[in-house]
PDB file of C-alpha atoms and ligand atoms in Angstrom:
ATOM      1  CA  MET A   1     102.940  83.045 132.771  1.00 48.00           C
ATOM      2  CA  THR A   2     103.284  84.596 129.255  1.00 59.00           C
ATOM      3  CA  ASP A   3     101.413  87.862 128.684  1.00 70.00           C
ATOM      4  CA  ASN A   4      99.814  87.193 125.281  1.00 67.00           C
ATOM      5  CA  SER A   5      98.397  90.710 125.052  1.00 71.00           C
ATOM      6  CA  SER A   6     101.783  92.478 125.317  1.00 82.00           C
ATOM      7  CA  PHE A   7     103.413  94.032 122.247  1.00 96.00           C
ATOM      8  CA  SER A   8     106.611  94.978 124.025  1.00 95.00           C
ATOM      9  CA  GLY A   9     109.659  94.897 121.742  1.00 95.00           C
ATOM     10  CA  ARG A  10     107.533  94.332 118.626  1.00 97.00           C
ATOM     11  CA  THR A  11     107.542  96.368 115.404  1.00 98.00           C
ATOM     12  CA  ALA A  12     104.270  97.017 113.569  1.00 98.00           C
ATOM     13  CA  LEU A  13     103.687  98.534 110.125  1.00 98.00           C
ATOM     14  CA  ILE A  14     100.379 100.337 109.520  1.00 98.00           C
ATOM     15  CA  THR A  15      99.174 101.805 106.207  1.00 98.00           C
ATOM     16  CA  GLY A  16      96.534 104.512 106.156  1.00 98.00           C
ATOM     17  CA  ALA A  17      97.962 105.350 109.577  1.00 98.00           C
ATOM     18  CA  ALA A  18      97.257 109.089 109.558  1.00 98.00           C
ATOM     19  CA  SER A  19      93.498 108.911 110.061  1.00 98.00           C
ATOM     20  CA  GLY A  20      90.487 106.900 111.180  1.00 98.00           C
ATOM     21  CA  ILE A  21      90.979 103.167 111.792  1.00 98.00           C
ATOM     22  CA  GLY A  22      94.729 103.245 111.049  1.00 98.00           C
ATOM     23  CA  ALA A  23      95.425 106.087 113.488  1.00 98.00           C
ATOM     24  CA  ALA A  24      93.209 104.473 116.154  1.00 98.00           C
ATOM     25  CA  THR A  25      95.143 101.201 115.788  1.00 98.00           C
ATOM     26  CA  ALA A  26      98.476 103.033 116.078  1.00 98.00           C
ATOM     27  CA  GLU A  27      97.201 104.621 119.306  1.00 98.00           C
ATOM     28  CA  TRP A  28      95.836 101.261 120.588  1.00 98.00           C
ATOM     29  CA  LEU A  29      99.209  99.545 120.028  1.00 98.00           C
ATOM     30  CA  ALA A  30     101.171 102.484 121.453  1.00 97.00           C
ATOM     31  CA  GLN A  31      99.105 102.248 124.641  1.00 96.00           C
ATOM     32  CA  ARG A  32     100.091  98.576 124.895  1.00 96.00           C
ATOM     33  CA  ASP A  33     103.853  99.068 124.838  1.00 95.00           C
ATOM     34  CA  ILE A  34     104.527  98.443 121.152  1.00 97.00           C
ATOM     35  CA  GLY A  35     108.260  98.939 120.564  1.00 96.00           C
ATOM     36  CA  HIS A  36     108.247 100.611 117.140  1.00 98.00           C
ATOM     37  CA  LEU A  37     105.536 101.788 114.725  1.00 98.00           C
ATOM     38  CA  ILE A  38     106.257 102.166 110.995  1.00 98.00           C
ATOM     39  CA  LEU A  39     103.473 104.448 109.808  1.00 98.00           C
ATOM     40  CA  VAL A  40     102.600 104.870 106.120  1.00 98.00           C
ATOM     41  CA  ASP A  41     100.239 107.427 104.604  1.00 98.00           C
ATOM     42  CA  ARG A  42     100.088 109.935 101.767  1.00 98.00           C
ATOM     43  CA  ASP A  43      98.620 112.702 103.939  1.00 98.00           C
ATOM     44  CA  GLU A  44     101.736 114.459 105.254  1.00 97.00           C
ATOM     45  CA  ALA A  45     100.012 116.945 107.552  1.00 98.00           C
ATOM     46  CA  LYS A  46      97.949 114.301 109.364  1.00 98.00           C
ATOM     47  CA  LEU A  47     100.873 111.873 109.557  1.00 98.00           C
ATOM     48  CA  GLN A  48     103.138 114.532 111.101  1.00 97.00           C
ATOM     49  CA  ALA A  49     100.403 115.528 113.564  1.00 97.00           C
ATOM     50  CA  LEU A  50     100.243 112.078 115.215  1.00 97.00           C
ATOM     51  CA  GLU A  51     101.589 112.122 118.756  1.00 96.00           C
ATOM     52  CA  LEU A  52     102.379 108.618 119.953  1.00 97.00           C
ATOM     53  CA  PRO A  53     104.236 107.519 123.087  1.00 94.00           C
ATOM     54  CA  CYS A  54     106.582 105.094 121.283  1.00 96.00           C
ATOM     55  CA  GLU A  55     109.285 105.042 118.620  1.00 97.00           C
ATOM     56  CA  THR A  56     107.766 105.884 115.237  1.00 98.00           C
ATOM     57  CA  THR A  57     109.103 106.001 111.687  1.00 98.00           C
ATOM     58  CA  LEU A  58     106.948 107.908 109.213  1.00 98.00           C
ATOM     59  CA  HIS A  59     106.823 107.039 105.504  1.00 98.00           C
ATOM     60  CA  LEU A  60     105.028 109.438 103.223  1.00 98.00           C
ATOM     61  CA  GLY A  61     103.867 107.796  99.991  1.00 98.00           C
ATOM     62  CA  ASP A  62     101.259 106.123  97.845  1.00 98.00           C
ATOM     63  CA  VAL A  63     100.663 102.452  98.723  1.00 98.00           C
ATOM     64  CA  GLY A  64      99.728 101.751  95.089  1.00 98.00           C
ATOM     65  CA  GLU A  65     103.224 102.670  93.817  1.00 98.00           C
ATOM     66  CA  THR A  66     105.792  99.882  93.341  1.00 98.00           C
ATOM     67  CA  ASP A  67     108.732 102.325  93.783  1.00 97.00           C
ATOM     68  CA  PHE A  68     107.419 103.334  97.194  1.00 98.00           C
ATOM     69  CA  TRP A  69     107.531  99.723  98.395  1.00 98.00           C
ATOM     70  CA  SER A  70     110.945  98.896  96.944  1.00 96.00           C
ATOM     71  CA  GLY A  71     112.333 101.968  98.778  1.00 96.00           C
ATOM     72  CA  LEU A  72     110.659 101.059 102.069  1.00 97.00           C
ATOM     73  CA  GLU A  73     111.630  97.389 101.862  1.00 95.00           C
ATOM     74  CA  GLU A  74     115.315  98.288 101.566  1.00 94.00           C
ATOM     75  CA  GLN A  75     115.339 100.212 104.852  1.00 93.00           C
ATOM     76  CA  ALA A  76     112.686  98.341 106.866  1.00 96.00           C
ATOM     77  CA  PRO A  77     113.744  96.566 110.053  1.00 97.00           C
ATOM     78  CA  LYS A  78     112.245  93.196 111.073  1.00 97.00           C
ATOM     79  CA  ILE A  79     108.440  93.587 110.947  1.00 98.00           C
ATOM     80  CA  ASP A  80     106.412  91.505 113.420  1.00 98.00           C
ATOM     81  CA  LEU A  81     102.913  92.864 112.847  1.00 98.00           C
ATOM     82  CA  ALA A  82     101.100  94.681 110.041  1.00 98.00           C
ATOM     83  CA  LEU A  83      97.778  96.396 109.450  1.00 99.00           C
ATOM     84  CA  ILE A  84      97.124  96.782 105.711  1.00 99.00           C
ATOM     85  CA  ASN A  85      94.444  99.412 105.790  1.00 98.00           C
ATOM     86  CA  ALA A  86      94.947 102.378 103.427  1.00 98.00           C
ATOM     87  CA  GLY A  87      91.828 102.830 101.345  1.00 98.00           C
ATOM     88  CA  ILE A  88      89.544 105.204  99.505  1.00 98.00           C
ATOM     89  CA  ALA A  89      85.804 104.999  98.835  1.00 96.00           C
ATOM     90  CA  SER A  90      83.351 106.029  96.159  1.00 92.00           C
ATOM     91  CA  GLY A  91      80.238 104.487  94.681  1.00 92.00           C
ATOM     92  CA  ALA A  92      78.168 104.281  91.505  1.00 94.00           C
ATOM     93  CA  PRO A  93      75.859 101.765  89.825  1.00 96.00           C
ATOM     94  CA  ILE A  94      77.911  99.471  87.552  1.00 97.00           C
ATOM     95  CA  ALA A  95      76.271 100.775  84.348  1.00 97.00           C
ATOM     96  CA  GLU A  96      77.277 104.328  85.317  1.00 96.00           C
ATOM     97  CA  GLN A  97      80.750 103.604  86.719  1.00 95.00           C
ATOM     98  CA  PRO A  98      83.467 105.375  84.713  1.00 96.00           C
ATOM     99  CA  PHE A  99      86.347 102.977  84.071  1.00 97.00           C
ATOM    100  CA  ALA A 100      88.879 105.557  85.291  1.00 97.00           C
ATOM    101  CA  GLU A 101      87.146 105.661  88.679  1.00 96.00           C
ATOM    102  CA  TRP A 102      87.032 101.820  88.826  1.00 97.00           C
ATOM    103  CA  ARG A 103      90.813 101.785  88.169  1.00 98.00           C
ATOM    104  CA  ARG A 104      91.469 104.541  90.772  1.00 97.00           C
ATOM    105  CA  LEU A 105      89.663 102.513  93.449  1.00 97.00           C
ATOM    106  CA  MET A 106      91.416  99.267  92.504  1.00 98.00           C
ATOM    107  CA  GLY A 107      94.787 101.047  92.271  1.00 98.00           C
ATOM    108  CA  VAL A 108      94.674 102.133  95.913  1.00 98.00           C
ATOM    109  CA  ASN A 109      92.511  99.501  97.612  1.00 98.00           C
ATOM    110  CA  LEU A 110      93.484  96.295  95.831  1.00 98.00           C
ATOM    111  CA  ASP A 111      96.859  97.017  94.161  1.00 98.00           C
ATOM    112  CA  GLY A 112      97.944  98.884  97.303  1.00 98.00           C
ATOM    113  CA  SER A 113      96.933  95.978  99.569  1.00 98.00           C
ATOM    114  CA  PHE A 114      98.682  93.463  97.315  1.00 98.00           C
ATOM    115  CA  LEU A 115     101.925  95.479  97.183  1.00 98.00           C
ATOM    116  CA  THR A 116     101.894  96.021 100.952  1.00 98.00           C
ATOM    117  CA  LEU A 117     101.116  92.379 101.708  1.00 98.00           C
ATOM    118  CA  ALA A 118     103.839  91.086  99.360  1.00 98.00           C
ATOM    119  CA  ALA A 119     106.444  93.445 100.880  1.00 98.00           C
ATOM    120  CA  VAL A 120     105.442  92.560 104.466  1.00 98.00           C
ATOM    121  CA  LEU A 121     105.454  88.816 103.738  1.00 98.00           C
ATOM    122  CA  ARG A 122     108.945  89.003 102.179  1.00 98.00           C
ATOM    123  CA  ASN A 123     110.127  90.730 105.368  1.00 98.00           C
ATOM    124  CA  MET A 124     108.402  88.234 107.712  1.00 98.00           C
ATOM    125  CA  LEU A 125     109.569  85.187 105.740  1.00 97.00           C
ATOM    126  CA  LYS A 126     113.174  86.152 106.536  1.00 96.00           C
ATOM    127  CA  HIS A 127     112.512  85.473 110.216  1.00 92.00           C
ATOM    128  CA  ASP A 128     109.522  83.081 110.105  1.00 82.00           C
ATOM    129  CA  GLY A 129     106.641  84.524 112.067  1.00 95.00           C
ATOM    130  CA  GLY A 130     104.253  87.429 112.230  1.00 98.00           C
ATOM    131  CA  SER A 131     100.653  88.512 112.247  1.00 98.00           C
ATOM    132  CA  ILE A 132      98.905  90.544 109.539  1.00 99.00           C
ATOM    133  CA  VAL A 133      95.429  92.084 109.384  1.00 99.00           C
ATOM    134  CA  LEU A 134      93.870  93.541 106.228  1.00 99.00           C
ATOM    135  CA  THR A 135      90.922  95.936 106.279  1.00 98.00           C
ATOM    136  CA  SER A 136      88.081  94.576 104.162  1.00 98.00           C
ATOM    137  CA  SER A 137      84.444  95.747 104.563  1.00 98.00           C
ATOM    138  CA  VAL A 138      80.869  94.552 105.014  1.00 98.00           C
ATOM    139  CA  THR A 139      80.406  95.696 101.405  1.00 98.00           C
ATOM    140  CA  GLY A 140      82.715  92.843 100.387  1.00 98.00           C
ATOM    141  CA  ILE A 141      80.305  90.360 102.008  1.00 98.00           C
ATOM    142  CA  LYS A 142      76.825  91.682 101.201  1.00 97.00           C
ATOM    143  CA  ALA A 143      75.824  93.117  97.792  1.00 97.00           C
ATOM    144  CA  PHE A 144      74.805  96.740  98.340  1.00 96.00           C
ATOM    145  CA  PRO A 145      73.584  98.458  95.126  1.00 96.00           C
ATOM    146  CA  GLY A 146      75.972 101.209  94.045  1.00 94.00           C
ATOM    147  CA  SER A 147      78.949  99.885  96.020  1.00 94.00           C
ATOM    148  CA  GLY A 148      80.612  98.451  92.855  1.00 94.00           C
ATOM    149  CA  ALA A 149      84.354  99.022  92.589  1.00 96.00           C
ATOM    150  CA  TYR A 150      84.811  99.689  96.321  1.00 97.00           C
ATOM    151  CA  ALA A 151      82.937  96.539  97.353  1.00 98.00           C
ATOM    152  CA  VAL A 152      84.674  94.360  94.778  1.00 98.00           C
ATOM    153  CA  SER A 153      88.085  95.599  95.965  1.00 98.00           C
ATOM    154  CA  LYS A 154      87.078  94.737  99.547  1.00 98.00           C
ATOM    155  CA  ALA A 155      85.809  91.237  98.632  1.00 98.00           C
ATOM    156  CA  ALA A 156      89.107  90.639  96.826  1.00 98.00           C
ATOM    157  CA  ILE A 157      91.082  91.830  99.878  1.00 98.00           C
ATOM    158  CA  ALA A 158      89.263  89.271 102.080  1.00 98.00           C
ATOM    159  CA  HIS A 159      90.127  86.491  99.635  1.00 98.00           C
ATOM    160  CA  LEU A 160      93.707  87.727  99.257  1.00 98.00           C
ATOM    161  CA  SER A 161      94.114  87.454 103.027  1.00 98.00           C
ATOM    162  CA  LYS A 162      92.841  83.840 103.007  1.00 98.00           C
ATOM    163  CA  ILE A 163      95.267  82.831 100.244  1.00 98.00           C
ATOM    164  CA  ALA A 164      98.124  84.513 102.131  1.00 98.00           C
ATOM    165  CA  ALA A 165      97.048  82.661 105.306  1.00 98.00           C
ATOM    166  CA  ALA A 166      97.110  79.291 103.497  1.00 98.00           C
ATOM    167  CA  GLU A 167     100.471  80.004 101.854  1.00 98.00           C
ATOM    168  CA  ASN A 168     102.257  81.176 105.001  1.00 98.00           C
ATOM    169  CA  ALA A 169     100.876  79.182 107.945  1.00 98.00           C
ATOM    170  CA  ALA A 170     103.834  76.802 107.776  1.00 97.00           C
ATOM    171  CA  HIS A 171     106.109  79.817 108.351  1.00 97.00           C
ATOM    172  CA  GLY A 172     104.242  80.872 111.492  1.00 98.00           C
ATOM    173  CA  ILE A 173     102.644  83.850 109.754  1.00 98.00           C
ATOM    174  CA  ARG A 174      98.940  84.479 110.466  1.00 98.00           C
ATOM    175  CA  VAL A 175      96.803  86.577 108.106  1.00 99.00           C
ATOM    176  CA  ASN A 176      93.262  87.715 108.907  1.00 99.00           C
ATOM    177  CA  ALA A 177      90.847  90.372 107.691  1.00 99.00           C
ATOM    178  CA  VAL A 178      88.344  92.618 109.420  1.00 98.00           C
ATOM    179  CA  ALA A 179      85.102  93.606 107.722  1.00 98.00           C
ATOM    180  CA  PRO A 180      83.727  96.747 109.369  1.00 98.00           C
ATOM    181  CA  GLY A 181      80.304  98.182 108.695  1.00 97.00           C
ATOM    182  CA  GLY A 182      79.862 101.928 109.143  1.00 96.00           C
ATOM    183  CA  VAL A 183      82.678 103.523 111.171  1.00 97.00           C
ATOM    184  CA  ASP A 184      82.684 107.225 111.998  1.00 95.00           C
ATOM    185  CA  THR A 185      85.881 108.370 110.220  1.00 96.00           C
ATOM    186  CA  PRO A 186      86.896 111.127 107.773  1.00 95.00           C
ATOM    187  CA  ILE A 187      86.436 108.721 104.831  1.00 96.00           C
ATOM    188  CA  TYR A 188      82.825 109.965 104.637  1.00 93.00           C
ATOM    189  CA  GLU A 189      84.089 113.486 103.915  1.00 91.00           C
ATOM    190  CA  THR A 190      84.973 112.249 100.408  1.00 90.00           C
ATOM    191  CA  ASP A 191      81.336 111.286  99.700  1.00 88.00           C
ATOM    192  CA  PRO A 192      79.432 114.265  98.196  1.00 88.00           C
ATOM    193  CA  ASN A 193      76.004 112.723  99.054  1.00 86.00           C
ATOM    194  CA  PHE A 194      76.988 112.272 102.686  1.00 89.00           C
ATOM    195  CA  MET A 195      78.449 115.790 102.901  1.00 91.00           C
ATOM    196  CA  GLN A 196      75.173 117.182 101.523  1.00 91.00           C
ATOM    197  CA  LEU A 197      73.380 115.329 104.326  1.00 90.00           C
ATOM    198  CA  VAL A 198      75.832 116.857 106.849  1.00 91.00           C
ATOM    199  CA  GLU A 199      75.160 120.328 105.436  1.00 93.00           C
ATOM    200  CA  ASP A 200      71.370 119.800 105.551  1.00 93.00           C
ATOM    201  CA  GLN A 201      71.068 118.067 108.938  1.00 92.00           C
ATOM    202  CA  GLY A 202      74.361 118.352 110.834  1.00 93.00           C
ATOM    203  CA  ARG A 203      77.033 115.675 111.342  1.00 91.00           C
ATOM    204  CA  GLU A 204      75.337 113.720 114.143  1.00 91.00           C
ATOM    205  CA  ALA A 205      71.980 113.477 112.343  1.00 92.00           C
ATOM    206  CA  ALA A 206      73.726 112.511 109.091  1.00 92.00           C
ATOM    207  CA  PHE A 207      75.536 109.615 110.799  1.00 91.00           C
ATOM    208  CA  ALA A 208      72.290 108.604 112.579  1.00 92.00           C
ATOM    209  CA  GLN A 209      70.500 108.469 109.221  1.00 91.00           C
ATOM    210  CA  ALA A 210      73.343 106.476 107.652  1.00 91.00           C
ATOM    211  CA  ALA A 211      73.174 104.035 110.605  1.00 95.00           C
ATOM    212  CA  SER A 212      69.390 103.607 110.420  1.00 95.00           C
ATOM    213  CA  THR A 213      69.626 100.551 108.130  1.00 94.00           C
ATOM    214  CA  THR A 214      72.011  98.794 110.553  1.00 97.00           C
ATOM    215  CA  PRO A 215      70.246  96.349 112.945  1.00 98.00           C
ATOM    216  CA  LEU A 216      72.052  97.831 115.989  1.00 98.00           C
ATOM    217  CA  LYS A 217      71.283 101.353 114.632  1.00 96.00           C
ATOM    218  CA  ARG A 218      74.796 102.616 115.194  1.00 95.00           C
ATOM    219  CA  PHE A 219      78.116 103.364 113.534  1.00 94.00           C
ATOM    220  CA  ALA A 220      81.253 102.102 115.247  1.00 97.00           C
ATOM    221  CA  GLU A 221      83.984 104.364 116.590  1.00 97.00           C
ATOM    222  CA  ALA A 222      87.395 103.754 114.999  1.00 98.00           C
ATOM    223  CA  GLU A 223      88.674 102.621 118.435  1.00 98.00           C
ATOM    224  CA  GLU A 224      86.237  99.672 118.425  1.00 98.00           C
ATOM    225  CA  ILE A 225      87.675  98.394 115.140  1.00 98.00           C
ATOM    226  CA  ALA A 226      91.204  99.042 116.447  1.00 98.00           C
ATOM    227  CA  GLY A 227      90.447  96.779 119.433  1.00 98.00           C
ATOM    228  CA  LEU A 228      89.415  93.930 117.118  1.00 98.00           C
ATOM    229  CA  ILE A 229      92.492  94.451 114.936  1.00 98.00           C
ATOM    230  CA  GLY A 230      94.724  94.571 118.016  1.00 98.00           C
ATOM    231  CA  TYR A 231      93.279  91.298 119.272  1.00 98.00           C
ATOM    232  CA  LEU A 232      93.921  89.592 115.913  1.00 98.00           C
ATOM    233  CA  LEU A 233      97.489  90.936 115.846  1.00 98.00           C
ATOM    234  CA  SER A 234      98.151  89.701 119.381  1.00 98.00           C
ATOM    235  CA  GLU A 235      99.235  86.288 120.613  1.00 97.00           C
ATOM    236  CA  GLU A 236      95.755  85.945 122.145  1.00 97.00           C
ATOM    237  CA  ALA A 237      94.660  85.108 118.590  1.00 98.00           C
ATOM    238  CA  ARG A 238      97.505  82.643 117.926  1.00 97.00           C
ATOM    239  CA  ASN A 239      95.069  79.932 116.732  1.00 98.00           C
ATOM    240  CA  ILE A 240      93.266  82.242 114.263  1.00 98.00           C
ATOM    241  CA  THR A 241      94.295  82.573 110.626  1.00 98.00           C
ATOM    242  CA  GLY A 242      92.410  82.974 107.345  1.00 98.00           C
ATOM    243  CA  ALA A 243      89.369  84.435 109.121  1.00 98.00           C
ATOM    244  CA  VAL A 244      87.273  87.445 108.151  1.00 98.00           C
ATOM    245  CA  PHE A 245      85.830  89.126 111.250  1.00 98.00           C
ATOM    246  CA  SER A 246      82.750  91.321 110.837  1.00 98.00           C
ATOM    247  CA  SER A 247      82.195  94.264 113.167  1.00 98.00           C
ATOM    248  CA  ASP A 248      79.176  95.824 111.532  1.00 98.00           C
ATOM    249  CA  GLY A 249      76.278  96.169 113.984  1.00 97.00           C
ATOM    250  CA  GLY A 250      74.598  93.293 112.149  1.00 98.00           C
ATOM    251  CA  LEU A 251      74.625  94.994 108.734  1.00 97.00           C
ATOM    252  CA  SER A 252      75.751  91.829 106.947  1.00 95.00           C
ATOM    253  CA  LEU A 253      72.746  89.850 108.290  1.00 95.00           C
TER     254      LEU A 253
HETATM  255  P1  NAD B   1      90.209 107.478 106.589  1.00 86.35           P
HETATM  256  O1  NAD B   1      89.965 108.269 105.353  1.00 86.35           O
HETATM  257  O2  NAD B   1      90.013 108.129 107.907  1.00 86.35           O
HETATM  258  O3  NAD B   1      91.664 106.846 106.556  1.00 86.35           O
HETATM  259  C1  NAD B   1      92.223 106.311 105.384  1.00 86.35           C
HETATM  260  C2  NAD B   1      93.687 106.712 105.325  1.00 86.35           C
HETATM  261  O4  NAD B   1      94.271 106.090 104.168  1.00 86.35           O
HETATM  262  C3  NAD B   1      93.881 108.224 105.154  1.00 86.35           C
HETATM  263  O5  NAD B   1      94.799 108.716 106.117  1.00 86.35           O
HETATM  264  C4  NAD B   1      94.422 108.366 103.747  1.00 86.35           C
HETATM  265  O6  NAD B   1      95.307 109.474 103.565  1.00 86.35           O
HETATM  266  C5  NAD B   1      95.125 107.044 103.547  1.00 86.35           C
HETATM  267  N1  NAD B   1      95.298 106.707 102.132  1.00 86.35           N
HETATM  268  C6  NAD B   1      94.345 106.695 101.176  1.00 86.35           C
HETATM  269  N2  NAD B   1      94.880 106.375 100.009  1.00 86.35           N
HETATM  270  C7  NAD B   1      96.202 106.171 100.219  1.00 86.35           C
HETATM  271  C8  NAD B   1      97.284 105.821  99.384  1.00 86.35           C
HETATM  272  N3  NAD B   1      97.131 105.609  98.062  1.00 86.35           N
HETATM  273  N4  NAD B   1      98.524 105.705  99.930  1.00 86.35           N
HETATM  274  C9  NAD B   1      98.709 105.939 101.248  1.00 86.35           C
HETATM  275  N5  NAD B   1      97.717 106.286 102.091  1.00 86.35           N
HETATM  276  C10 NAD B   1      96.479 106.400 101.572  1.00 86.35           C
HETATM  277  O7  NAD B   1      89.250 106.223 106.477  1.00 86.35           O
HETATM  278  P2  NAD B   1      88.991 104.935 107.398  1.00 86.35           P
HETATM  279  O8  NAD B   1      87.527 104.811 107.516  1.00 86.35           O
HETATM  280  O9  NAD B   1      89.831 104.931 108.602  1.00 86.35           O
HETATM  281  O10 NAD B   1      89.475 103.818 106.382  1.00 86.35           O
HETATM  282  C11 NAD B   1      90.470 102.851 106.680  1.00 86.35           C
HETATM  283  C12 NAD B   1      90.106 101.579 105.951  1.00 86.35           C
HETATM  284  O11 NAD B   1      88.887 101.083 106.486  1.00 86.35           O
HETATM  285  C13 NAD B   1      89.864 101.764 104.453  1.00 86.35           C
HETATM  286  O12 NAD B   1      90.462 100.689 103.756  1.00 86.35           O
HETATM  287  C14 NAD B   1      88.358 101.708 104.333  1.00 86.35           C
HETATM  288  O13 NAD B   1      87.943 101.250 103.079  1.00 86.35           O
HETATM  289  C15 NAD B   1      88.029 100.713 105.429  1.00 86.35           C
HETATM  290  N6  NAD B   1      86.650 100.738 105.894  1.00 86.35           N
HETATM  291  C16 NAD B   1      86.108 101.871 106.415  1.00 86.35           C
HETATM  292  C17 NAD B   1      84.772 101.854 106.830  1.00 86.35           C
HETATM  293  C18 NAD B   1      84.111 103.093 107.387  1.00 86.35           C
HETATM  294  O14 NAD B   1      82.872 103.096 107.502  1.00 86.35           O
HETATM  295  N7  NAD B   1      84.850 104.118 107.771  1.00 86.35           N
HETATM  296  C19 NAD B   1      84.027 100.679 106.718  1.00 86.35           C
HETATM  297  C20 NAD B   1      84.630  99.537 106.196  1.00 86.35           C
HETATM  298  C21 NAD B   1      85.944  99.571 105.797  1.00 86.35           C
END
């Protein structure tokens, strides 16, 4: 009988691999016999610090840069699986959103996802077959005030994944997105309001307060999202493409 949950002999590319959801997915795949991980991030110290029990190739760079992708594409081996996940967050009401900040968010989250997806698809089309997951967000589904550029980039990523799924199904390439709600990762350390809450109340209380508007009253651990991503990447999910899977404690309800 075929083991549809095995990743033995496969190569997976992960962006935003040095931290949070990306690092948890790298660990999840490494624990399931993945053959080779191609890990992309711009945080050199965190990328170098990863200790994974499989072959790894590290690529330090900015996913929003075209030169980075043309360099990586030239040397990349056959890619079977990809998690397109690198992202940054910030928020402001639309009327107060500086255009430069809008562009910074789009440059990483949307341009970066597009460049990664196009490069991965070109690689997979050479050998017909593969599975790709993009990291969207609950903010791309439900309209939260103040989530502007971030949320719009995440809604666009979900739609980008559906178009890619429709374009590439005939080539045996599946493309899905995950839409997490709150996940306890270092991304919150870039939010000055959240860090003020941490300073005032401590980390645990700050996350509990942030989770209080979620029906299940909890944030996810990065490993929970990694498990969902791993399932979608695996052959267990061979009938699933063009889907956006929420894992948000009911926040999108
Ligand atoms: P994180 O900050 O722990 O990890 C993000 C990683 O992306 C970091 O290692 C960072 O260095 C890298 N990165 C950022 N910009 C980059 C760039 N231009 N080039 C290369 N690498 C870059 O955060 P996380 O929570 O694990 O976020 C992963 C993804 O999940 C993001 O796309 C984020 O928007 C999404 N997400 C997170 C949450 C949450 O609550 N944490 C919820 C929904 C969606």
